[in-house]
PDB file of C-alpha atoms and ligand atoms in Angstrom:
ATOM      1  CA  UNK A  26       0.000   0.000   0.000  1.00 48.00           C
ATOM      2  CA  UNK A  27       2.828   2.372   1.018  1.00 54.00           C
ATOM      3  CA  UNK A  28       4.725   1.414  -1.963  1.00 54.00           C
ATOM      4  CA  UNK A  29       1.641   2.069  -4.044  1.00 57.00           C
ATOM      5  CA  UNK A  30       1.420   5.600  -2.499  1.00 57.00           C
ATOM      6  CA  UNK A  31       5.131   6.427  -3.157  1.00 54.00           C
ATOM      7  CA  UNK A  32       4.819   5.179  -6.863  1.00 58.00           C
ATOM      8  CA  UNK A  33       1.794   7.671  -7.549  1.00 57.00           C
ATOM      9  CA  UNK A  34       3.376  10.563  -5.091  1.00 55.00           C
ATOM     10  CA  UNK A  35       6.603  10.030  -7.603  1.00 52.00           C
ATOM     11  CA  UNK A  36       4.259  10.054 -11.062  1.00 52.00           C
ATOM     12  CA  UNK A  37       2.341  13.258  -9.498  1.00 52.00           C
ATOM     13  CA  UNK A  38       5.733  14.877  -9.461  1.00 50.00           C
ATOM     14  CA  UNK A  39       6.986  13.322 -12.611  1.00 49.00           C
ATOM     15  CA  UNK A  40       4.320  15.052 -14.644  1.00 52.00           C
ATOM     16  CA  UNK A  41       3.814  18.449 -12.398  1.00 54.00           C
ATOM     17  CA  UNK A  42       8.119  18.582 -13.050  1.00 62.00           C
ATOM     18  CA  UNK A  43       8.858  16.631 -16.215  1.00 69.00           C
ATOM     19  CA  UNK A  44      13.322  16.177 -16.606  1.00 77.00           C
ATOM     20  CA  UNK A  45      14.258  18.511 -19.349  1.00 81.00           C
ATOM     21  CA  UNK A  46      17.635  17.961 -21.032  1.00 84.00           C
ATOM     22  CA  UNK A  47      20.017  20.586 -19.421  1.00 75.00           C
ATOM     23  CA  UNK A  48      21.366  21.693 -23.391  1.00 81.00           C
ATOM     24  CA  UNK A  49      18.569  21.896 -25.481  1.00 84.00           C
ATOM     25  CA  UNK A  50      15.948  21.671 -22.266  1.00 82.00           C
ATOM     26  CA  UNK A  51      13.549  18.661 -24.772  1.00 87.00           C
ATOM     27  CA  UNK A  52      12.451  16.470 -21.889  1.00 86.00           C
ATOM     28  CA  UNK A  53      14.486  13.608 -21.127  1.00 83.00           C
ATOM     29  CA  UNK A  54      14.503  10.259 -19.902  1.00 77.00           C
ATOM     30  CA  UNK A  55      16.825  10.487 -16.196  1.00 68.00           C
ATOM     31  CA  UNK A  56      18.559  12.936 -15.538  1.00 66.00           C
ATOM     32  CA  UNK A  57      20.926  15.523 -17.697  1.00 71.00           C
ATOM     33  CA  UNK A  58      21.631  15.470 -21.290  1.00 81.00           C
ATOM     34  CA  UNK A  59      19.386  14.420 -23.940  1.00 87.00           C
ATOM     35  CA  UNK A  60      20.653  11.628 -26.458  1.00 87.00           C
ATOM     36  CA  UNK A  61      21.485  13.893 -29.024  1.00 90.00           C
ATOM     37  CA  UNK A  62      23.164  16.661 -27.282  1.00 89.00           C
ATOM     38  CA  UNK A  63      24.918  14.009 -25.310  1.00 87.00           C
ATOM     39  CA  UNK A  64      26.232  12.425 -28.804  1.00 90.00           C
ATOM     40  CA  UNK A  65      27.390  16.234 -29.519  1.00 92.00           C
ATOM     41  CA  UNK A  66      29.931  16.452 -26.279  1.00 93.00           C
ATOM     42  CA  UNK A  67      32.987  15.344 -27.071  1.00 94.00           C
ATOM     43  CA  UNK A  68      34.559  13.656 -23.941  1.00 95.00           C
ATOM     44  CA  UNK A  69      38.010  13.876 -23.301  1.00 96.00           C
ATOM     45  CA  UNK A  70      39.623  10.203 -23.170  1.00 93.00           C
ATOM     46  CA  UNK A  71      43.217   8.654 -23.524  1.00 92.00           C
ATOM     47  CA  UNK A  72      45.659   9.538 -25.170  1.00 93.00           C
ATOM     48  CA  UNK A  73      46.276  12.605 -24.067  1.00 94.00           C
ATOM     49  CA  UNK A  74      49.091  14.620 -23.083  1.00 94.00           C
ATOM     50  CA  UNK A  75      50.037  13.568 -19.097  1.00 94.00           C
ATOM     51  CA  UNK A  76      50.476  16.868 -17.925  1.00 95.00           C
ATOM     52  CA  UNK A  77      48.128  19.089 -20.229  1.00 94.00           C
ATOM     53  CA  UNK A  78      45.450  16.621 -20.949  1.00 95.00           C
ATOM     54  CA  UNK A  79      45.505  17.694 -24.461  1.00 92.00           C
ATOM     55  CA  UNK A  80      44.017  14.728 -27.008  1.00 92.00           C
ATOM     56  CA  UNK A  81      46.909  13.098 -29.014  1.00 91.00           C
ATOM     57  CA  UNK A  82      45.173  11.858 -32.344  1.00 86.00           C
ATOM     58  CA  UNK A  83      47.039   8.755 -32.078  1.00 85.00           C
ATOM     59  CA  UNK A  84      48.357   7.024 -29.003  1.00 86.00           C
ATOM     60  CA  UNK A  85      52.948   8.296 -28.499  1.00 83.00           C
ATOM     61  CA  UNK A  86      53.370   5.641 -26.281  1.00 83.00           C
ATOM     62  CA  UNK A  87      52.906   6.195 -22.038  1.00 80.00           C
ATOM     63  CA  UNK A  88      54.781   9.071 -20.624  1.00 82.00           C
ATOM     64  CA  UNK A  89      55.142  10.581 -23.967  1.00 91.00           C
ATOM     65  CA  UNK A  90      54.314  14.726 -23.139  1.00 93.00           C
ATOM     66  CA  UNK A  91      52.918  17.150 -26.387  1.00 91.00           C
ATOM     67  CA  UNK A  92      55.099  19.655 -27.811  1.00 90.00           C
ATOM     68  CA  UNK A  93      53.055  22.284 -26.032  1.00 90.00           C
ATOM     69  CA  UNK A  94      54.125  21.198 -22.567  1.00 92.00           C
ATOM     70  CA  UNK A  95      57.745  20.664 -23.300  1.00 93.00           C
ATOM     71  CA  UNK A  96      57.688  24.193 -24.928  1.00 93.00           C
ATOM     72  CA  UNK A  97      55.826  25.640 -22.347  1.00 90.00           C
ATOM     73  CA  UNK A  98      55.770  23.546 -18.919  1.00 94.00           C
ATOM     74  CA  UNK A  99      53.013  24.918 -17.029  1.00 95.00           C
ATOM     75  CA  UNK A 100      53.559  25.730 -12.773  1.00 96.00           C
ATOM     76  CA  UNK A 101      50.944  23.296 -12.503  1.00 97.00           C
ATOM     77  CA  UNK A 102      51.296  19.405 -12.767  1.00 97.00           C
ATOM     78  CA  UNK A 103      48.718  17.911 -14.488  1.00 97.00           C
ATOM     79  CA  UNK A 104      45.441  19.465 -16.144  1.00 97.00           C
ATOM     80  CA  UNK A 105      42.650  17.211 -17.320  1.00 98.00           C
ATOM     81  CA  UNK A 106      39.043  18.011 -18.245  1.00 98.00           C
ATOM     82  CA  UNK A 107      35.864  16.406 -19.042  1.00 97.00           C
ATOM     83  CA  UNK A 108      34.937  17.784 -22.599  1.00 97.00           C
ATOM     84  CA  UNK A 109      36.266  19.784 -25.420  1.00 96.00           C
ATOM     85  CA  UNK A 110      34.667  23.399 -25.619  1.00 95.00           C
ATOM     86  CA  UNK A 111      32.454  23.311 -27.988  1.00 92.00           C
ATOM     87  CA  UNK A 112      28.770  23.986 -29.073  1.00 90.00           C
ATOM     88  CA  UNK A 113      27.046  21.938 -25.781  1.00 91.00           C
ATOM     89  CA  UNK A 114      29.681  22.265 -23.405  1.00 94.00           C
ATOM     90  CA  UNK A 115      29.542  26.017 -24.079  1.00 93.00           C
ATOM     91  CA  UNK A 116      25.625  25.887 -23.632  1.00 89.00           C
ATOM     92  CA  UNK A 117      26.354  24.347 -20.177  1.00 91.00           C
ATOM     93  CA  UNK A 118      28.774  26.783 -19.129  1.00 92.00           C
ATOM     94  CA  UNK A 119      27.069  29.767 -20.336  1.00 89.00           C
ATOM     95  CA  UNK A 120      24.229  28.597 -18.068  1.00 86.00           C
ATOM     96  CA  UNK A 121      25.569  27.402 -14.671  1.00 88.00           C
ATOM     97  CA  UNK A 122      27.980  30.829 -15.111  1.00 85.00           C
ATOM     98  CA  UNK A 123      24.798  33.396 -16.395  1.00 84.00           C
ATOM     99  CA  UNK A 124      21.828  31.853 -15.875  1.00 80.00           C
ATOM    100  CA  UNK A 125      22.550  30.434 -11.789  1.00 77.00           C
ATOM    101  CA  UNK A 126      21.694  27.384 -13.665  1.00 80.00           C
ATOM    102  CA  UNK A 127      23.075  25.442 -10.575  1.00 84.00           C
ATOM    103  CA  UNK A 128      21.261  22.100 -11.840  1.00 83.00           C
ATOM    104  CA  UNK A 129      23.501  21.365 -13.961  1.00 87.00           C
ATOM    105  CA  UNK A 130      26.009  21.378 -11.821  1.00 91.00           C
ATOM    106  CA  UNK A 131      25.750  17.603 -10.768  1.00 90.00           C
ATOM    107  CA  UNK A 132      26.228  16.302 -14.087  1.00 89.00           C
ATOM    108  CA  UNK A 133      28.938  18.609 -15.022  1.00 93.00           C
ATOM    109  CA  UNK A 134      30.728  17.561 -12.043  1.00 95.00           C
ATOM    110  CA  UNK A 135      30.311  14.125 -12.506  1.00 93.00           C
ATOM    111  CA  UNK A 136      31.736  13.538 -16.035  1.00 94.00           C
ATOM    112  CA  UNK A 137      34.772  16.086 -13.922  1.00 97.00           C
ATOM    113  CA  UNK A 138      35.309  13.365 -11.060  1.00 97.00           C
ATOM    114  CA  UNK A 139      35.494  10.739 -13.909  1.00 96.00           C
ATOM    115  CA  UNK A 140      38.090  12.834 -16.111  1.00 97.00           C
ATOM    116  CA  UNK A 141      39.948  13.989 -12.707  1.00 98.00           C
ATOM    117  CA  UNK A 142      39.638  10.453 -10.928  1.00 97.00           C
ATOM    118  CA  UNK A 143      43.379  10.082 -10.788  1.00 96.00           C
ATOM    119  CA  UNK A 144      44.366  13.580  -9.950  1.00 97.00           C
ATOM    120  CA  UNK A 145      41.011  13.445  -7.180  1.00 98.00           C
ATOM    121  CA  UNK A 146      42.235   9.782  -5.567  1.00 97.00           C
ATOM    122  CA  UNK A 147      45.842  11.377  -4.634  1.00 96.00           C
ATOM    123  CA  UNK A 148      44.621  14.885  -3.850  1.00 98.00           C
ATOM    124  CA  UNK A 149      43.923  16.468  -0.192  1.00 97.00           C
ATOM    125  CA  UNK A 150      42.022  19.657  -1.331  1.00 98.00           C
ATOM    126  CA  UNK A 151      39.806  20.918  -3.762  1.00 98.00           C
ATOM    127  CA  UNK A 152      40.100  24.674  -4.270  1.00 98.00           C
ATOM    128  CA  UNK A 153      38.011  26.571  -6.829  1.00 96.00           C
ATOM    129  CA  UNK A 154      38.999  29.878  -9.485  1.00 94.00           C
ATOM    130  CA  UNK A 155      38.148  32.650  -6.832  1.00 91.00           C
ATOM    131  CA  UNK A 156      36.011  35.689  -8.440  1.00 83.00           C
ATOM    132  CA  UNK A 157      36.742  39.332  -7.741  1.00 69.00           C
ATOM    133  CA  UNK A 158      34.321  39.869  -5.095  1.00 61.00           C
ATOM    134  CA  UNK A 159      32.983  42.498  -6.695  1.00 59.00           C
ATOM    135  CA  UNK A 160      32.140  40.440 -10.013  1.00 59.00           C
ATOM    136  CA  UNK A 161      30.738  37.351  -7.263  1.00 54.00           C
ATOM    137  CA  UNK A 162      28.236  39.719  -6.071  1.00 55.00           C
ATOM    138  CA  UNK A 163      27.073  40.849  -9.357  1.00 55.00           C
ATOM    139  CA  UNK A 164      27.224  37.744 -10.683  1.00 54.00           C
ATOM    140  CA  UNK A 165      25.905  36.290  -7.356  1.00 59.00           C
ATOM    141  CA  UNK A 166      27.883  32.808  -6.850  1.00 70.00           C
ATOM    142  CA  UNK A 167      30.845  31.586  -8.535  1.00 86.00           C
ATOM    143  CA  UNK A 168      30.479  28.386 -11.224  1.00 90.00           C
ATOM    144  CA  UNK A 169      34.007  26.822  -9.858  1.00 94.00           C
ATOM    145  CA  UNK A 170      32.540  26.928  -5.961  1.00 93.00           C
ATOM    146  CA  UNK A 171      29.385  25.004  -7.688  1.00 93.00           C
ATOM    147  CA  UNK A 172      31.711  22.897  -9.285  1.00 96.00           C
ATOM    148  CA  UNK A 173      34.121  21.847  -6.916  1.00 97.00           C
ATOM    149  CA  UNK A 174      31.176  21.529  -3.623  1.00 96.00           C
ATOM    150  CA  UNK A 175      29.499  18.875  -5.805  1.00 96.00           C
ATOM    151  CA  UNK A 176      33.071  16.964  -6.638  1.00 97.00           C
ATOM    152  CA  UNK A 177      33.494  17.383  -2.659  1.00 98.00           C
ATOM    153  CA  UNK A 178      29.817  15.666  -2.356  1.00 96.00           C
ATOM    154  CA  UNK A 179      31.020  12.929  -4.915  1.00 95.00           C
ATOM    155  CA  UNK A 180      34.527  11.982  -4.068  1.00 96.00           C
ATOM    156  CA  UNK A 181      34.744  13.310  -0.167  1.00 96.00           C
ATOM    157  CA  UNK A 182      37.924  15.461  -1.085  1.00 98.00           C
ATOM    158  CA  UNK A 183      37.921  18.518   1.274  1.00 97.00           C
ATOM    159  CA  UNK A 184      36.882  21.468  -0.252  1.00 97.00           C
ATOM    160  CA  UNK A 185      38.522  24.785   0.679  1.00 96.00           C
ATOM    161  CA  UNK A 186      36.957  27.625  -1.222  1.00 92.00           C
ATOM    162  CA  UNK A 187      38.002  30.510   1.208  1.00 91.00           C
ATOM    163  CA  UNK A 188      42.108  29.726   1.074  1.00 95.00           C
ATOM    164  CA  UNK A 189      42.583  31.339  -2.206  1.00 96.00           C
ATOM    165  CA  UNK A 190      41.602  34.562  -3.046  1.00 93.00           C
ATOM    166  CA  UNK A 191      42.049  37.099  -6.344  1.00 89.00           C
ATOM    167  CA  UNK A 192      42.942  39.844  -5.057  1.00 86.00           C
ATOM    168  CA  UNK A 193      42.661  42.451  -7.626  1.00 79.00           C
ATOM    169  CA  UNK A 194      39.956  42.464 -10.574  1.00 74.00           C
ATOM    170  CA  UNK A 195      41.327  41.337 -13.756  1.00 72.00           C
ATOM    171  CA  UNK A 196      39.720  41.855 -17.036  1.00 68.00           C
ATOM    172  CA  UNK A 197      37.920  39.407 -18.589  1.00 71.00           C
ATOM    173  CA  UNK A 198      40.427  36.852 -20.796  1.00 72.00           C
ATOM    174  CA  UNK A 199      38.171  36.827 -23.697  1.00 72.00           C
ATOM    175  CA  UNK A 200      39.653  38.705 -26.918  1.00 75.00           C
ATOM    176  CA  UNK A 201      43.351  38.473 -25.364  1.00 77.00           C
ATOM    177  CA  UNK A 202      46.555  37.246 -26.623  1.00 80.00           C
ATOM    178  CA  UNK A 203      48.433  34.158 -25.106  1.00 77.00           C
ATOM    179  CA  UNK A 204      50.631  36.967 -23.383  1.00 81.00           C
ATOM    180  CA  UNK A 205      48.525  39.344 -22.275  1.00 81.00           C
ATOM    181  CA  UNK A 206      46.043  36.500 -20.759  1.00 78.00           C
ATOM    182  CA  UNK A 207      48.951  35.251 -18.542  1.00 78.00           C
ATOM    183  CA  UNK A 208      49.992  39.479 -17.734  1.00 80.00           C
ATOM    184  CA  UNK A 209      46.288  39.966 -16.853  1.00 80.00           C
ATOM    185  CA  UNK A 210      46.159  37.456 -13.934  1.00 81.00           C
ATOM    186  CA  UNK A 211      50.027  37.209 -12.685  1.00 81.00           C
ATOM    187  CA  UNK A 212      49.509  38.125  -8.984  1.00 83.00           C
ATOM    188  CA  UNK A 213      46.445  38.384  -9.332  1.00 89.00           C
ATOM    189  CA  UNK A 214      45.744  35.607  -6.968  1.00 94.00           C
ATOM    190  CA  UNK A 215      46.366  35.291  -2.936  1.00 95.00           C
ATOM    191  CA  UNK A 216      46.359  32.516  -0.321  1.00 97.00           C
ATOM    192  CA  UNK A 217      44.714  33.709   2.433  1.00 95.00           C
ATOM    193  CA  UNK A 218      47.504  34.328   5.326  1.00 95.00           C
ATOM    194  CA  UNK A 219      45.338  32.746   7.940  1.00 95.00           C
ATOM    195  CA  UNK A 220      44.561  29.890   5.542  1.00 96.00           C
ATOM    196  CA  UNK A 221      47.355  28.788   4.973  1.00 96.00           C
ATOM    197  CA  UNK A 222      47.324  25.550   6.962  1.00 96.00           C
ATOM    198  CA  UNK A 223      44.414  24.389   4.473  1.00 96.00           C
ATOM    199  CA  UNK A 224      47.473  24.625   1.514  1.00 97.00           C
ATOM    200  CA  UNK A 225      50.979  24.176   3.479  1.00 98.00           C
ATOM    201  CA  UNK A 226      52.061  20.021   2.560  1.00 98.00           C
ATOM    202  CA  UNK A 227      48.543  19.395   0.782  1.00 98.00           C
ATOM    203  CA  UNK A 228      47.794  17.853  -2.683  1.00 98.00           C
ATOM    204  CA  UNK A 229      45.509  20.788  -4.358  1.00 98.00           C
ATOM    205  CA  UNK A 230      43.154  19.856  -7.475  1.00 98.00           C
ATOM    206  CA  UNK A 231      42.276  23.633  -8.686  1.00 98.00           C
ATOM    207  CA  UNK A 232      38.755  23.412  -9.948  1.00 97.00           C
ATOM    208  CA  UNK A 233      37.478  25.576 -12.801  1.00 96.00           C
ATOM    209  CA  UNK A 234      35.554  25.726 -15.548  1.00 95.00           C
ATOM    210  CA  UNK A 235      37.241  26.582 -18.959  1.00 94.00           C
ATOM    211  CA  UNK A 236      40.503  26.112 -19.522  1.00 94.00           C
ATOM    212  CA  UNK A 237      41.526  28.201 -22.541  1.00 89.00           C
ATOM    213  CA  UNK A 238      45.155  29.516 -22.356  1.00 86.00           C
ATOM    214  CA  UNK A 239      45.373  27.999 -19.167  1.00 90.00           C
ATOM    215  CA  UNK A 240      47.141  31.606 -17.865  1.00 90.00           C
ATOM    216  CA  UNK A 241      44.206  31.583 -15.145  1.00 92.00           C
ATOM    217  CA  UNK A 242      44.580  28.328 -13.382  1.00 95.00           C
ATOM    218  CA  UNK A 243      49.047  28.962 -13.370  1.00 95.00           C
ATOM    219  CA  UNK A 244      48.525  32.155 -11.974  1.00 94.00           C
ATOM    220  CA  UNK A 245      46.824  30.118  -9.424  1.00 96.00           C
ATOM    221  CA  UNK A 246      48.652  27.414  -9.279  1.00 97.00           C
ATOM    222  CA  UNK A 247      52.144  29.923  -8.662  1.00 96.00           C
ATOM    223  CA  UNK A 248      50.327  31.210  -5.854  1.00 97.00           C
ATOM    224  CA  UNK A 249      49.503  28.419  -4.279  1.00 98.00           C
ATOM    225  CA  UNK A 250      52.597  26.991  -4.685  1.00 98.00           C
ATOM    226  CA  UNK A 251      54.480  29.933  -2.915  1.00 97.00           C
ATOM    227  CA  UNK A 252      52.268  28.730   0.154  1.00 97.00           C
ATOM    228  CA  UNK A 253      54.101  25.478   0.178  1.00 98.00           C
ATOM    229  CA  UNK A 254      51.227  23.078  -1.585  1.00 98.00           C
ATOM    230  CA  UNK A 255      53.037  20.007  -2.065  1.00 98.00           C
ATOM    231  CA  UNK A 256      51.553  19.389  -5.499  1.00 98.00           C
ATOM    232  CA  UNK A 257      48.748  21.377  -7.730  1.00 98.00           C
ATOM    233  CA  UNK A 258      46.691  19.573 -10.140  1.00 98.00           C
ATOM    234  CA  UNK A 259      44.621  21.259 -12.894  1.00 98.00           C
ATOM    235  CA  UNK A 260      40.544  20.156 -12.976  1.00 98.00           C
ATOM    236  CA  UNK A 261      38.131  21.530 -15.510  1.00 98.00           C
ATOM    237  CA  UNK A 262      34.659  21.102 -17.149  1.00 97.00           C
ATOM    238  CA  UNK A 263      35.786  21.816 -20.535  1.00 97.00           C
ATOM    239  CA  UNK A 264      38.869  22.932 -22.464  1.00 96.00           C
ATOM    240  CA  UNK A 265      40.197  24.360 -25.263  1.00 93.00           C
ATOM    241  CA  UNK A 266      41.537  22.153 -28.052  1.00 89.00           C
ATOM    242  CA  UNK A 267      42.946  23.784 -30.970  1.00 78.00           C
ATOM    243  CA  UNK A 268      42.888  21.330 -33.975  1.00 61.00           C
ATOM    244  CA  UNK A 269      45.298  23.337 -36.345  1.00 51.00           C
ATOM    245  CA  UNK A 270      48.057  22.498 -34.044  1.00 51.00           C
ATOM    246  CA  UNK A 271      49.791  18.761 -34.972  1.00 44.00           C
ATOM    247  CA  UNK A 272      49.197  16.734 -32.333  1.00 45.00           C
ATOM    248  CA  UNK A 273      52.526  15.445 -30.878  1.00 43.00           C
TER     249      UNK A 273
HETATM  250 ZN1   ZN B 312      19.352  17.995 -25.462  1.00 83.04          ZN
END
């Protein structure tokens, strides 16, 4: 009887809140993307690049690193993300960032804590991108904190959102060079004096969004290695792949 009540409590809400597909918002079947948009993500998968996570088009070989990180070794150790950025994963960025589409935050995460799962088993702390706090308020929460409290939820890494902080407003990346991205945000970022102890010895997985030039996430990285992390790995939702560029 109880059962019976549950089933027709769950249909009630079933068709009062039909699942719509967090891309293209069709209604789905469970819970986040639709089929088609979910054929349209491109997940990131071996072999790639060690430390930059970049997709080689054929498998080097293990330990084999792209001509990108020998040329230009990033402060951080490793970066991996879930998708490329393109069409849908920019459609679920552009929401959980704009639209406090914080739903979609579980899924995101989730395909994350699979990309990131052997960066997340060795790592003591997650620590999101810190916003300005003047572009936080405006924009009211930040999409890396929504990020990174769900991957805390999933794996039980500790999150510690309040160690770093950016501690002058930079202007948005979009539109600049290579150079000027990484000029824009050097010391840009803080650990938090009295935080400290959350970073000192500890395994750090930085947690952002979009990784483009990847300027954003060394600035970070730099500064919390100059508070003694012991390592700093590089987590994202999506990332930039150019094409153009040979592979290996
Ligand atoms: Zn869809």
């Amino acid at each position: 009887m109880r059962g019976a009540c549950v089933h027709t409590a769950r249909l009630a809400l079933d068709i009062a809140l039909p699942t719509l597909c967090v891309a293209c918002r069709e209604p789905v079947h469970g819970e986040g993307v639709c089929a088609e948009c979910w054929s349209k993500l491109s997940f990131i998968a071996p072999p790639y690049c060690p430390r930059l996570g970049i997709p080689f088009v054929y498998d080097p070989g293990p330990d084999l690193l792209s001509m990108e990180a020998i040329a230009n070794p990033p402060a951080y150790g490793r970066a991996r993300a879930a998708v490329r950025y393109d069409d849908v994963a920019r459609t679920l960025v552009h929401a959980l960032k704009y639209q406090d589409r914080t739903d979609l935050a579980p899924a995101m995460a989730r395909w994350m804590a699979r990309a990131g799962r052997e960066l997340l088993d060795e790592a003591d702390a997650l620590v999101p991108v810190p916003l300005h706090w003047r572009r936080g308020w405006s924009r009211r929460y930040n999409q890396s904190g929504a990020l990174a409290r769900v991957i805390e939820r999933q794996t039980g890494v500790k999150l510690k959102s309040e160690a770093l902080r950016r501690i002058r407003p930079t202007e948005q990346q979009i539109g600049l060079s290579r150079t000027d991205r990484a000029s824009n945000v050097q010391g840009a970022f803080k650990v938090v004096p009295d935080r400290k102890a959350d970073i000192e010895g500890r395994r750090v997985v930085l947690i952002d969004d979009v990784l483009t030039s990847g300027a954003t996430v060394d600035a970070c990285a730099r500064a919390l290695l100059r508070a003694k992390a012991a390592r700093v790995d590089v987590l994202v939702f999506a990332r930039v792949v150019d094409t153009h560029k040979a592979p290996i």
